[in-house]
PDB file of C-alpha atoms in Angstrom:
ATOM      1  CA  MET A 836      -0.205  -0.054  -0.128  1.00 62.00           C
ATOM      2  CA  VAL A 837       0.932   3.857  -0.928  1.00 69.00           C
ATOM      3  CA  ILE A 838       0.269   6.545   0.779  1.00 80.00           C
ATOM      4  CA  LEU A 839       1.001  10.128  -0.904  1.00 86.00           C
ATOM      5  CA  GLU A 840       2.420  12.399   1.749  1.00 93.00           C
ATOM      6  CA  ILE A 841       1.573  15.596   0.310  1.00 95.00           C
ATOM      7  CA  ILE A 842       1.647  18.731   3.139  1.00 95.00           C
ATOM      8  CA  ASN A 843      -0.867  21.919   2.758  1.00 96.00           C
ATOM      9  CA  ARG A 844       1.326  25.234   3.010  1.00 95.00           C
ATOM     10  CA  GLN A 845      -1.612  27.557   0.315  1.00 95.00           C
ATOM     11  CA  LYS A 846      -1.651  29.977   3.053  1.00 93.00           C
ATOM     12  CA  ASN A 847       2.643  30.603   1.558  1.00 94.00           C
ATOM     13  CA  GLY A 848       1.733  29.447  -2.149  1.00 95.00           C
ATOM     14  CA  TYR A 849       2.440  25.644  -2.620  1.00 96.00           C
ATOM     15  CA  PHE A 850       1.759  22.556  -1.584  1.00 97.00           C
ATOM     16  CA  GLU A 851       4.533  20.111  -0.777  1.00 96.00           C
ATOM     17  CA  VAL A 852       4.805  16.518  -1.470  1.00 96.00           C
ATOM     18  CA  TRP A 853       6.956  13.806  -1.151  1.00 94.00           C
ATOM     19  CA  LEU A 854       7.682  10.382  -3.503  1.00 92.00           C
ATOM     20  CA  THR A 855       9.570   7.531  -2.577  1.00 88.00           C
ATOM     21  CA  ASN A 856      11.595   5.882  -5.325  1.00 88.00           C
ATOM     22  CA  GLU A 857       8.427   3.483  -4.871  1.00 89.00           C
ATOM     23  CA  GLU A 858       5.605   6.558  -5.650  1.00 91.00           C
ATOM     24  CA  GLN A 859       8.076   8.020  -8.139  1.00 92.00           C
ATOM     25  CA  GLN A 860       7.612   4.930 -10.439  1.00 92.00           C
ATOM     26  CA  LEU A 861       4.116   4.710  -9.786  1.00 93.00           C
ATOM     27  CA  TYR A 862       2.929   8.587  -9.967  1.00 94.00           C
ATOM     28  CA  SER A 863       2.609  11.216 -13.288  1.00 96.00           C
ATOM     29  CA  ARG A 864       3.693  14.236 -11.633  1.00 96.00           C
ATOM     30  CA  SER A 865       1.985  16.622 -14.080  1.00 96.00           C
ATOM     31  CA  GLU A 866      -0.807  15.078 -13.451  1.00 96.00           C
ATOM     32  CA  LEU A 867      -0.528  14.778  -9.560  1.00 96.00           C
ATOM     33  CA  SER A 868       0.341  18.699 -10.187  1.00 96.00           C
ATOM     34  CA  ALA A 869      -2.907  18.881 -12.104  1.00 96.00           C
ATOM     35  CA  LEU A 870      -5.405  17.402  -8.871  1.00 96.00           C
ATOM     36  CA  ILE A 871      -3.827  19.095  -6.175  1.00 96.00           C
ATOM     37  CA  LEU A 872      -4.309  22.170  -8.054  1.00 96.00           C
ATOM     38  CA  SER A 873      -7.827  21.561  -9.222  1.00 95.00           C
ATOM     39  CA  GLN A 874      -8.435  21.790  -5.139  1.00 92.00           C
ATOM     40  CA  ALA A 875      -6.249  24.599  -3.792  1.00 94.00           C
ATOM     41  CA  ASP A 876      -8.499  27.750  -2.656  1.00 91.00           C
ATOM     42  CA  THR A 877      -6.222  30.077  -5.009  1.00 86.00           C
ATOM     43  CA  GLU A 878      -4.964  29.593  -8.709  1.00 84.00           C
ATOM     44  CA  LYS A 879      -1.374  31.571  -7.469  1.00 89.00           C
ATOM     45  CA  CYS A 880      -0.637  28.345  -5.771  1.00 94.00           C
ATOM     46  CA  ARG A 881       2.550  25.905  -6.703  1.00 96.00           C
ATOM     47  CA  VAL A 882       2.670  21.455  -6.313  1.00 97.00           C
ATOM     48  CA  MET A 883       6.560  21.330  -4.755  1.00 96.00           C
ATOM     49  CA  PHE A 884       8.062  17.820  -4.686  1.00 95.00           C
ATOM     50  CA  PHE A 885      10.485  16.413  -2.911  1.00 93.00           C
ATOM     51  CA  LEU A 886      11.828  13.177  -4.644  1.00 91.00           C
ATOM     52  CA  SER A 887      13.874  10.414  -2.139  1.00 87.00           C
ATOM     53  CA  GLY A 888      17.485  10.074  -4.486  1.00 84.00           C
ATOM     54  CA  SER A 889      18.950   6.078  -5.203  1.00 81.00           C
ATOM     55  CA  GLU A 890      21.887   6.176  -2.464  1.00 79.00           C
ATOM     56  CA  GLU A 891      21.604   4.841   0.513  1.00 77.00           C
ATOM     57  CA  LEU A 892      20.915   7.422   3.482  1.00 73.00           C
ATOM     58  CA  LEU A 893      22.865   6.205   6.895  1.00 82.00           C
ATOM     59  CA  PRO A 894      26.167   6.440   4.709  1.00 83.00           C
ATOM     60  CA  ASN A 895      25.178   9.794   3.268  1.00 80.00           C
ATOM     61  CA  THR A 896      24.066  11.586   6.480  1.00 84.00           C
ATOM     62  CA  GLU A 897      27.285  10.093   7.900  1.00 87.00           C
ATOM     63  CA  LYS A 898      29.922  11.822   4.562  1.00 86.00           C
ATOM     64  CA  LEU A 899      27.870  14.893   5.600  1.00 84.00           C
ATOM     65  CA  LEU A 900      28.735  15.025   9.439  1.00 88.00           C
ATOM     66  CA  ILE A 901      32.908  14.162   9.476  1.00 88.00           C
ATOM     67  CA  MET A 902      32.379  17.137   6.024  1.00 87.00           C
ATOM     68  CA  ASN A 903      30.137  19.501   8.898  1.00 87.00           C
ATOM     69  CA  SER A 904      32.899  19.072  11.552  1.00 82.00           C
ATOM     70  CA  GLY A 905      35.980  19.187  10.065  1.00 72.00           C
ATOM     71  CA  CYS A 906      36.716  15.789  10.381  1.00 63.00           C
ATOM     72  CA  ARG A 907      38.853  14.232   7.435  1.00 57.00           C
TER      73      ARG A 907
END
């Protein structure tokens, strides 16, 4: 079962849509945008997509923390 994470931030002018790799394969972003915007209270609204990457989160987070701490 796939549950989309959509956050309504119309007061700020946009909706957030978070997609996993599986959801990216299942759904068309243009169709999702059209559906979401059809339900918006205002015409001046955007849809922002946040997409999962293809790499493992833990090792990349560790590398990022090490780089940001200056411990190379």
